[in-house]
Structures are given as C-alpha cells and as structure tokens.
Amino acid sequence: MKIMNEYTYNHMKKNKRHTISILVAITIASALLCSLCIFIHSIWETKVSTTIENTGYWQGELFDSISGDKLKYVTENPKVKTTMIKGQWVTAKLSNTKLPYLSMRDANTNFWLDMGLKNNLTKGRLPKKSGEIVVSKLFFADNPSYNIGDKLTLPIGNRMLGSELINHQSTKQSGEKFLATETKIYTIVGELDISDSSAYPGYIAMGYLDPLQIKPKDELTVYMRFVKPRTIYETLPQIAKATGLTKNEYGEYAVKYNTPLLTLYGMSDKSVANTQIITMIAMAITIILLVMGSFILIIYNAFSLSANSRIKELSILKSLGATPRQIKFSVLYEGLLLWIIQLPIGIMVGYLFSNIVFSKVNKILSVTEDYRNAYVSFSWVVVGFSIIISLITILVSAYIPARKIMKVSAIAGIRQNNTRIKFKKQKSHLIINKIFGIEGELAISQFSANKKALRTAVLSLSMCFILIAGYMSIIAIYNLAKSKNVEIPNHDMNISLKTVDKPSDKMINEVISLPEVRDSVIKRKVRTSTYVTSKQESDVFAKYGGFAKVPSKHNVLSENGKYRIIVTLVGLSDKSFKKYCEKIGADDESYYKNGVTKGVLLDSTNYVSENSKVVQKIPLLNIKQGDKLVINEKIENDMNTNYKFNAEVGHVTEILPSELGMGGYSLAYIVPMKSYQQLVSNFMPERMLESSSMSIDLLVGDKASQRVKKELIRICSSYLGSEDVTIWSLLVEKNNDKLVQKAVSIGVFAVALMFGLIGIINAFSTISNNLRLRKREFAMLRAVGLTPKGLNKMLMIEGLFFALTPIIVSIPIVLFICWFMLRIALITWFEFISIFPAVPILVYAILIIASIFLAYGISSTGVKKSNVIESIKDEIV
C-alpha cells in the first residue's frame, strides 16, 4: 500500500497542471459547501436572536390570567423550567399631567431577564425591588418636569363609569371617574421606549414583582419555558387545566405558543402540518444536495480524466501483483490527499466569502426600516458538518472512476493507451463544411472526439449560466406577477391616525393643501358582517361554485344554510364622498336623507378560474339599486353584541374610492362620514379605537414623495404624538423591494462566480493539455497544407463550439424553470417575452464565449510557433 501511495503522489507531482485544476475545483467546492452551511446557520441564528429580542425567550403562555393561589401549579410543575410572571394591572391617578393615569404592571426577575421588554430601556435601569418603576418615554415628553429618580406618591384605584368598573385596558370613556382605594410610593428608575395610542388615558409603566408578595386573588399572566420543549403541545393544556382555566366553545384552553420561536427549533403541533418547518428543512436539504450533486458531476469528470490518463500504468501495477482494491484506493487516495491539502484553505475561504456576502447584504439593506444586520456566527458543529459533506462529495466524485478502473483487466489496460483513438465511422458535417469550410469540419470532429475531456468545464459553465439566467428570469416573472396581480394604487401615500378623538381640522387642511398633493381621500372604516344565501350569489360567482367553494381563510362562515361574510363599513368625508359619487356616476345628495341609511355597495372580488391564468373581477351578489342588506356589528361569535342596522343600496359598483385593505370574497358599504359616525356610535366601546381611526390617502408622485413625507411628519407631530401617527409611502416600499432583490442577487451571483471560476480554470487547463497533446496532429495538418490562417480559423471554430455548448445545454433547463414559474405565477409566455431580461443574459453569454476564446488564444501560442518537423518527430505519450 505504501508503494501505491508513493506512486499516486509522484503522479500528482508529474501532472501539476491537472492536479492544480482538480485542487482548485475541490477548494471551491469545499468553500461553497462551507459557506452554504454558514449561511443556513447564521441566518437561523439571526432569526432566533431577532425572534427572542422581539417576542421574548418564552415557549408557552397562559393567555387567560390565573389567580395567585393557582400559580403553584405552574412553578412547582417538574416539566416547567422557568416562569416569567406579570402581575395584575394597577391604575394610579396622576395630577397636572396630559394623561390622567399610570397603567402599571409588575414583573418578576425572570421576566426582566428573558422577555424582550428589557431591550426597550433607553435611560436609567430596570426595576430591582418593589416600588421601583420604569415609565414610557411619552410620560417624560408630555411632562418634562419629571425626571428619573423622582419619587411619586400616587393614589391607586379603579376607573368607574357610574357604578360600573371600567377595565384597566379600556380606551377612555366619556364621564368616567376615578375611585381611589389606597396610596403607594413609587420611584422612577428608567425610561422605556414603549407607547400606546392616545385613545388610552394612561402612560404605560412597569415595576418589579416580588413573588412573595403575590396575593391569592391577584390576576397573573404567566409565560413558561419547559424542560423538554418538544412536549409543550401536550404539557401546556394540562397546566391550563390544573390552574382552573376552562375550555372555550371550540374545546380549547386559552393558551398561547411562541410559534415563531418554536418553529425555528423545529417544533410544531402534531395535529396540524407545519408547512413552514417542512419547507425550511426541505429547502436546506435540497440546496445542499443540489450543490453536492453539481460538484460531484464536475469533480467526477476531473478525476475520471486523471484515472484514464494512467490506466496503462495502473494495469502494469496490477500485473505485478496490485489488487483491484489497491487500484481503487490509489484513485481514492488522490482525492483524499487533495481534499486534505485544501481543507484549511476551503474553510477559511468559506468564512471569508460568507463575511463578504453578509457585509454587502447588510450594507444594502441597512437603509430599510427595522432591518437587523445578519452576521456570520462561528460554530464547530457547522465546521464539522461542512467538512463531512465536502469529504463525502470528494470521495463520491473519486469513487465512481475508481470503481471503473478497478474492473479493467490488466491485459486490456496494458494494451490500451490513453492516446489511443477508437476509430469509428466519421460523421459527415455537410452544413458545417459549407459554412466554415474544411477547417470547420476538422474543428467539430476534434471537439466531438474530446468532449469527455471538456465535460467538467462545460458542466461548470452551464451551472454558472443556469444560475444567472434562471435567477434573472425568476425575478422578472416575480416582478411581472406582482405588478399584474396587485392593483395599481390610486394613491401613493397614506397617513394612519390611531386616535379616538377627532383629528384637528386645521391639521387635515394643512395636509391636503400641500402643493404636491394631487388628490386626497379622507376615510374611516370598520369591519361588519352580513348574512346571504346561495340564491343571492351572482350568476358568474355561482357558476364558479359560490360561497360553498370559498376557503375558510377568507372568513366566510356557513351557518344554518346562510353564509356570513365580511362587510367593510367605510365613511368618507363630504368632499371625498362627493368626488367618489362623481367618479361612479351617482347623486351624492341622495345619501344625506335623515332617518335612512343609504350607501354605495362595492360588490367585487378577484377570482382566478381553474382553466384560466387571468385574474378577473366578478360580482359576488346578484344585488341592485334599492335592495337592502342587514349589516351586523358582530364579526366573531364571542363578541358580546347584537347591534345591526338596515342598509339601503343606493348604487352598486366595482370602483374603489381608495385602498380599503379588504380581504377576498367580501363587500364594502360606503357612506358619508355623518352616517358612519351615527352608526358606529352604537358599537361596543371596545371597538371605539378601530371605528374612530382615520386614514388619509394622498397622491403626490415619486419625485415629491420624500419631500412630502418630511412635511407630513412635521405637520402631524405638531398636533399628535408619534404613537398616534403612521405614514406609509409606496416609493419606500418599492425601493425596499429593489434592495432585497439586489441583496439576493449578490448571493446568487457570488455562487455563479464560483461555478464560473471552476469552469474557466478547468477550461484553461483542459484546453492547454489538449492542445499540447495535439501538437503533432497540428504539425501534420500544417505539413499537408493547412495555413496559419486556416489553423487560427480551425481553433476559433473549435473554441466557438466549446463556448456555445454550455449555453445550448443551459437553455432547456432555463426554459423549464421559466415554464414552472409561469405556471405558478399565472402568466402567459406572450406576457413573459415582453419583459424577458435578454440584454443582461446576452452579456453573460458573451463573457463565457470570450473566456473560452481567451483560453484558446493563450494556449495555442506554443502550437503556432512550434517547428513542424520537430513536432512530427516528437512522440507524445
């Protein structure tokens, strides 16, 4: 075995060019596989840390509060590892402040350590003992006379509306009073960057909860981590039962799971198929197997050429006593030795490559809102796994040719020389001869004879082209589908005002009077419902199956032969309603009659039939002007309300007044703002914030978007707190999409570059060796009359065949990818052709062709300058 090892080592030294070519391929393969593992692990680590930062480090929660005397059933449960506890709500009365209350909860040590709230601390420190509190920054902004370190002596009690107790978390109620029950002293120790809508009459505050001070009747919220998290879906309902919680109408306990975190750890409710887990695992495995398979194909061909080049030598060794197993090991040893040589380099290059890609991606996406940088995280598990899969890739690549060589008999191997040509009947290439002449026919014959030697380079360059052309086509299809399926918005900016109080008319006038504002719509909306029967379905909708075929995700509920569907009740300002009526051809004055609720019915939904790729708008109901609907406030069974009203249909249309954010298979009932306010005044107090929130849609154009947004922030902040205002811009959304695509492109093009690098290096090595071995052949051709110009033409045509092969091989695969994506995106080939990224794909094709021509040009220099007589005399082995 030692002799075989020495022989293999000497063979590698003797054939340095081919060895370096294989070594480069193995190094890039190892680096890319290592990078792939690093990407998957680092993205997973980033998602886990981001999820914990945003949601907290908990796994399950008792969503309904439990009493203090039941807490022991959680803390003493052997299956529970850690408990994070929030105490009951406390309302404290403030004096001489903008808002009248502090709404407080205490939390135990584990809560402050493990939940995400600690990350919102902007000043001071977290509470460490009873009586210490941290207060929202809004408190200090509204009341600058208060500072961290101040002691507050505050009355504690309840909010009352007459003799009724108001929930601590309710919005402010007209006529409510405060009933004090005791007085407590609090010390402000920090500031939290948290806020709520001004619809709530108190500032948020959090304190420290001493578990020893929990009273039997205190209402507690409990979060948990488990000793064995995989049992959470069985254990948490058992704990809920032990603490006295009861099942709801669906037979379930009011418990909550930290699904985003559990999903990242591969845990899900076994009763429900978790498609996200399956998709994540399947994607990771598929990508790794595809990359491994690609490199096995590429490196296998390189090892196969190496093994075939020494088949005669190995056969002589076999005749001298070497066993087939030793012959096989010789080829495997070559692969193992090359893998060991490149291993540290491959890992270092993998981490360096990952850092560069993450750095570029972070730089691009850092300008987007709420983006959290992703960093490369080192892990010995990742290193070990990448080493194992790269070793498997190399050994499989070497094993296939090793097994073939092992089976060759000694006599057959000695008789066969690697330069021996098996003469077959030569194909006549009449078309090539006619176009390129005899040089073309010589070129294609030689290219066909050497296609096995060129296979590695062809495969590598094909992978490079498929990645680039396929990715660019997918992005083009994605953008077309997005623009096709998403309706072009009539407005490109939106101001959302989350407040119960009516916004200042002066502020609204300042907003809509900005010179850049071309159009505006002022609206309020709230979800309601109505019941319809299958007889009320429109003919076209009934033809497609009607409400019976609508998936449950669209909030269509079947009850006693009727279907409950969502109706978005919309109120428009007088000016906006008048413009809308003009747009749809209705008389706006007829909608202002006292004692009658009359509105415009938006009766339309997007539908894609099974046999069509076209998204079409169809009416849901067979309803006409003058018909009436009964609209209910209740949209969920557990809502404690029976309020409903008769709604007359003044006009039926499919035209939107502005973007309403409606779900599929639902209606909208649009009325003047006066009618809207009268209707929602009868709604439950708990829905006051939803029904009172106002939205202002604006049309300003892309050029003015950034400038207008700054003005809107200035105007709104002078009238309202930041917690009450959200400004959306279509331009920002489009720019963010472009940045994400650019970031993904970096990763795809980086991988394509690696495949291209393997292909080009292998092409240079293969072409150089091939032309060197054919030096005698070229000399003979020159001797019989082939001119230098004819030789150049022959090599150029041969290079052209070589360069076009990976492109021709890639085209069917790219077309299949496009076909598959077009089927998913419901786009026709005719639509796709108009946006096909032909120019950039053509540029990459030209680069591939240029690199091959360059390889032929450099490698053929020696052939052209060689002496004809000396080359014929030389015997090339």
mmCIF file of C-alpha atoms in Angstrom, residues 262-416:
data_model
loop_
_atom_site.group_PDB
_atom_site.id
_atom_site.type_symbol
_atom_site.label_atom_id
_atom_site.label_comp_id
_atom_site.label_asym_id
_atom_site.label_seq_id
_atom_site.Cartn_x
_atom_site.Cartn_y
_atom_site.Cartn_z
ATOM 1 C CA LEU A 262 -40.783 27.016 18.349
ATOM 2 C CA THR A 263 -40.857 26.798 14.556
ATOM 3 C CA LEU A 264 -37.200 27.809 14.355
ATOM 4 C CA TYR A 265 -36.389 24.962 16.755
ATOM 5 C CA GLY A 266 -38.350 22.532 14.584
ATOM 6 C CA MET A 267 -41.327 22.131 16.914
ATOM 7 C CA SER A 268 -44.975 22.249 15.905
ATOM 8 C CA ASP A 269 -48.380 20.952 16.883
ATOM 9 C CA LYS A 270 -48.506 17.384 15.578
ATOM 10 C CA SER A 271 -52.217 17.727 14.875
ATOM 11 C CA VAL A 272 -51.510 20.419 12.290
ATOM 12 C CA ALA A 273 -48.982 20.064 9.489
ATOM 13 C CA ASN A 274 -46.454 22.860 9.917
ATOM 14 C CA THR A 275 -45.634 23.725 6.342
ATOM 15 C CA GLN A 276 -43.052 26.306 7.400
ATOM 16 C CA ILE A 277 -40.892 23.711 9.177
ATOM 17 C CA ILE A 278 -41.228 21.242 6.324
ATOM 18 C CA THR A 279 -40.419 23.946 3.775
ATOM 19 C CA MET A 280 -37.378 25.192 5.683
ATOM 20 C CA ILE A 281 -35.920 21.707 6.162
ATOM 21 C CA ALA A 282 -36.751 20.656 2.604
ATOM 22 C CA MET A 283 -35.178 23.806 1.163
ATOM 23 C CA ALA A 284 -31.978 23.373 3.191
ATOM 24 C CA ILE A 285 -31.642 19.684 2.266
ATOM 25 C CA THR A 286 -32.494 20.337 -1.388
ATOM 26 C CA ILE A 287 -29.973 23.161 -1.726
ATOM 27 C CA ILE A 288 -27.199 21.123 -0.055
ATOM 28 C CA LEU A 289 -27.936 18.049 -2.210
ATOM 29 C CA LEU A 290 -28.084 20.153 -5.384
ATOM 30 C CA VAL A 291 -24.750 21.795 -4.635
ATOM 31 C CA MET A 292 -23.179 18.445 -3.684
ATOM 32 C CA GLY A 293 -24.605 16.825 -6.821
ATOM 33 C CA SER A 294 -23.329 19.648 -9.030
ATOM 34 C CA PHE A 295 -19.815 19.393 -7.648
ATOM 35 C CA ILE A 296 -19.856 15.591 -7.832
ATOM 36 C CA LEU A 297 -20.614 15.868 -11.558
ATOM 37 C CA ILE A 298 -17.888 18.461 -12.056
ATOM 38 C CA ILE A 299 -15.152 16.868 -9.941
ATOM 39 C CA TYR A 300 -16.030 13.330 -11.049
ATOM 40 C CA ASN A 301 -15.126 14.226 -14.627
ATOM 41 C CA ALA A 302 -11.816 15.686 -13.475
ATOM 42 C CA PHE A 303 -10.962 12.506 -11.523
ATOM 43 C CA SER A 304 -12.145 10.365 -14.432
ATOM 44 C CA LEU A 305 -9.718 12.104 -16.801
ATOM 45 C CA SER A 306 -6.924 11.700 -14.249
ATOM 46 C CA ALA A 307 -7.681 7.976 -13.820
ATOM 47 C CA ASN A 308 -7.960 7.350 -17.578
ATOM 48 C CA SER A 309 -4.624 9.076 -18.188
ATOM 49 C CA ARG A 310 -2.832 6.462 -16.060
ATOM 50 C CA ILE A 311 -4.897 3.368 -16.861
ATOM 51 C CA LYS A 312 -1.888 1.750 -18.549
ATOM 52 C CA GLU A 313 0.358 2.393 -15.522
ATOM 53 C CA LEU A 314 -2.257 1.060 -13.095
ATOM 54 C CA SER A 315 -2.729 -2.047 -15.255
ATOM 55 C CA ILE A 316 1.049 -2.709 -15.207
ATOM 56 C CA LEU A 317 0.948 -2.428 -11.411
ATOM 57 C CA LYS A 318 -1.979 -4.832 -11.375
ATOM 58 C CA SER A 319 0.019 -7.340 -13.443
ATOM 59 C CA LEU A 320 2.832 -7.046 -10.884
ATOM 60 C CA GLY A 321 0.525 -8.007 -8.016
ATOM 61 C CA ALA A 322 -1.515 -4.944 -7.100
ATOM 62 C CA THR A 323 -5.045 -5.941 -6.113
ATOM 63 C CA PRO A 324 -8.181 -4.297 -7.567
ATOM 64 C CA ARG A 325 -8.794 -2.868 -4.106
ATOM 65 C CA GLN A 326 -5.361 -1.211 -4.115
ATOM 66 C CA ILE A 327 -6.007 0.160 -7.611
ATOM 67 C CA LYS A 328 -9.287 1.651 -6.410
ATOM 68 C CA PHE A 329 -7.620 3.042 -3.306
ATOM 69 C CA SER A 330 -4.973 4.767 -5.463
ATOM 70 C CA VAL A 331 -7.636 6.908 -7.133
ATOM 71 C CA LEU A 332 -9.436 7.497 -3.821
ATOM 72 C CA TYR A 333 -6.118 8.383 -2.175
ATOM 73 C CA GLU A 334 -5.560 11.077 -4.811
ATOM 74 C CA GLY A 335 -8.930 12.598 -3.940
ATOM 75 C CA LEU A 336 -8.337 12.280 -0.195
ATOM 76 C CA LEU A 337 -4.878 13.839 -0.435
ATOM 77 C CA LEU A 338 -6.131 16.787 -2.475
ATOM 78 C CA TRP A 339 -9.055 17.232 -0.065
ATOM 79 C CA ILE A 340 -6.720 17.306 2.965
ATOM 80 C CA ILE A 341 -4.383 19.793 1.257
ATOM 81 C CA GLN A 342 -7.193 22.269 0.541
ATOM 82 C CA LEU A 343 -9.248 21.718 3.734
ATOM 83 C CA PRO A 344 -7.975 24.649 5.845
ATOM 84 C CA ILE A 345 -7.958 26.901 2.776
ATOM 85 C CA GLY A 346 -11.511 25.857 1.850
ATOM 86 C CA ILE A 347 -12.845 26.575 5.349
ATOM 87 C CA MET A 348 -11.075 29.953 5.539
ATOM 88 C CA VAL A 349 -12.271 30.922 2.056
ATOM 89 C CA GLY A 350 -15.784 29.782 3.030
ATOM 90 C CA TYR A 351 -15.853 32.044 6.086
ATOM 91 C CA LEU A 352 -14.230 34.912 4.178
ATOM 92 C CA PHE A 353 -16.743 34.538 1.334
ATOM 93 C CA SER A 354 -19.634 34.449 3.840
ATOM 94 C CA ASN A 355 -18.384 37.590 5.600
ATOM 95 C CA ILE A 356 -18.079 39.453 2.300
ATOM 96 C CA VAL A 357 -21.592 38.450 1.184
ATOM 97 C CA PHE A 358 -23.171 39.290 4.578
ATOM 98 C CA SER A 359 -21.293 42.599 4.655
ATOM 99 C CA LYS A 360 -22.595 43.561 1.213
ATOM 100 C CA VAL A 361 -26.146 42.442 2.031
ATOM 101 C CA ASN A 362 -26.149 44.326 5.362
ATOM 102 C CA LYS A 363 -24.845 47.447 3.652
ATOM 103 C CA ILE A 364 -27.608 47.303 1.052
ATOM 104 C CA LEU A 365 -30.464 46.527 3.448
ATOM 105 C CA SER A 366 -29.321 48.760 6.318
ATOM 106 C CA VAL A 367 -31.307 51.675 4.878
ATOM 107 C CA THR A 368 -34.585 49.748 5.172
ATOM 108 C CA GLU A 369 -36.719 50.237 8.261
ATOM 109 C CA ASP A 370 -36.402 47.761 11.148
ATOM 110 C CA TYR A 371 -33.627 45.802 9.435
ATOM 111 C CA ARG A 372 -31.408 43.792 11.758
ATOM 112 C CA ASN A 373 -27.908 43.045 10.500
ATOM 113 C CA ALA A 374 -27.069 39.381 9.931
ATOM 114 C CA TYR A 375 -23.586 38.300 10.968
ATOM 115 C CA VAL A 376 -21.511 35.188 10.385
ATOM 116 C CA SER A 377 -21.613 33.099 13.563
ATOM 117 C CA PHE A 378 -18.846 30.575 14.156
ATOM 118 C CA SER A 379 -19.832 27.086 15.207
ATOM 119 C CA TRP A 380 -17.746 23.922 15.445
ATOM 120 C CA VAL A 381 -20.873 21.971 14.543
ATOM 121 C CA VAL A 382 -21.117 23.919 11.272
ATOM 122 C CA VAL A 383 -17.416 23.412 10.563
ATOM 123 C CA GLY A 384 -17.722 19.683 11.307
ATOM 124 C CA PHE A 385 -20.820 19.293 9.150
ATOM 125 C CA SER A 386 -19.273 21.196 6.227
ATOM 126 C CA ILE A 387 -16.121 19.026 6.491
ATOM 127 C CA ILE A 388 -18.237 15.849 6.386
ATOM 128 C CA ILE A 389 -20.340 16.858 3.357
ATOM 129 C CA SER A 390 -17.288 18.129 1.442
ATOM 130 C CA LEU A 391 -15.465 14.843 2.183
ATOM 131 C CA ILE A 392 -18.498 12.857 1.001
ATOM 132 C CA THR A 393 -18.622 14.967 -2.165
ATOM 133 C CA ILE A 394 -14.937 14.375 -2.977
ATOM 134 C CA LEU A 395 -14.964 10.652 -2.142
ATOM 135 C CA VAL A 396 -18.109 10.014 -4.214
ATOM 136 C CA SER A 397 -16.541 12.000 -7.086
ATOM 137 C CA ALA A 398 -13.383 9.860 -6.929
ATOM 138 C CA TYR A 399 -15.141 6.563 -6.189
ATOM 139 C CA ILE A 400 -17.069 6.408 -9.481
ATOM 140 C CA PRO A 401 -13.970 6.436 -11.763
ATOM 141 C CA ALA A 402 -12.013 4.356 -9.214
ATOM 142 C CA ARG A 403 -14.631 1.608 -9.402
ATOM 143 C CA LYS A 404 -14.499 1.622 -13.202
ATOM 144 C CA ILE A 405 -10.680 1.448 -13.297
ATOM 145 C CA MET A 406 -10.706 -1.358 -10.739
ATOM 146 C CA LYS A 407 -12.772 -3.540 -13.078
ATOM 147 C CA VAL A 408 -10.418 -3.132 -16.076
ATOM 148 C CA SER A 409 -8.295 -6.285 -16.564
ATOM 149 C CA ALA A 410 -4.501 -5.961 -16.576
ATOM 150 C CA ILE A 411 -4.115 -7.146 -20.200
ATOM 151 C CA ALA A 412 -6.836 -4.819 -21.554
ATOM 152 C CA GLY A 413 -5.382 -1.890 -19.631
ATOM 153 C CA ILE A 414 -1.810 -2.505 -20.874
ATOM 154 C CA ARG A 415 -2.973 -2.786 -24.460
ATOM 155 C CA GLN A 416 -4.963 0.453 -24.208
#
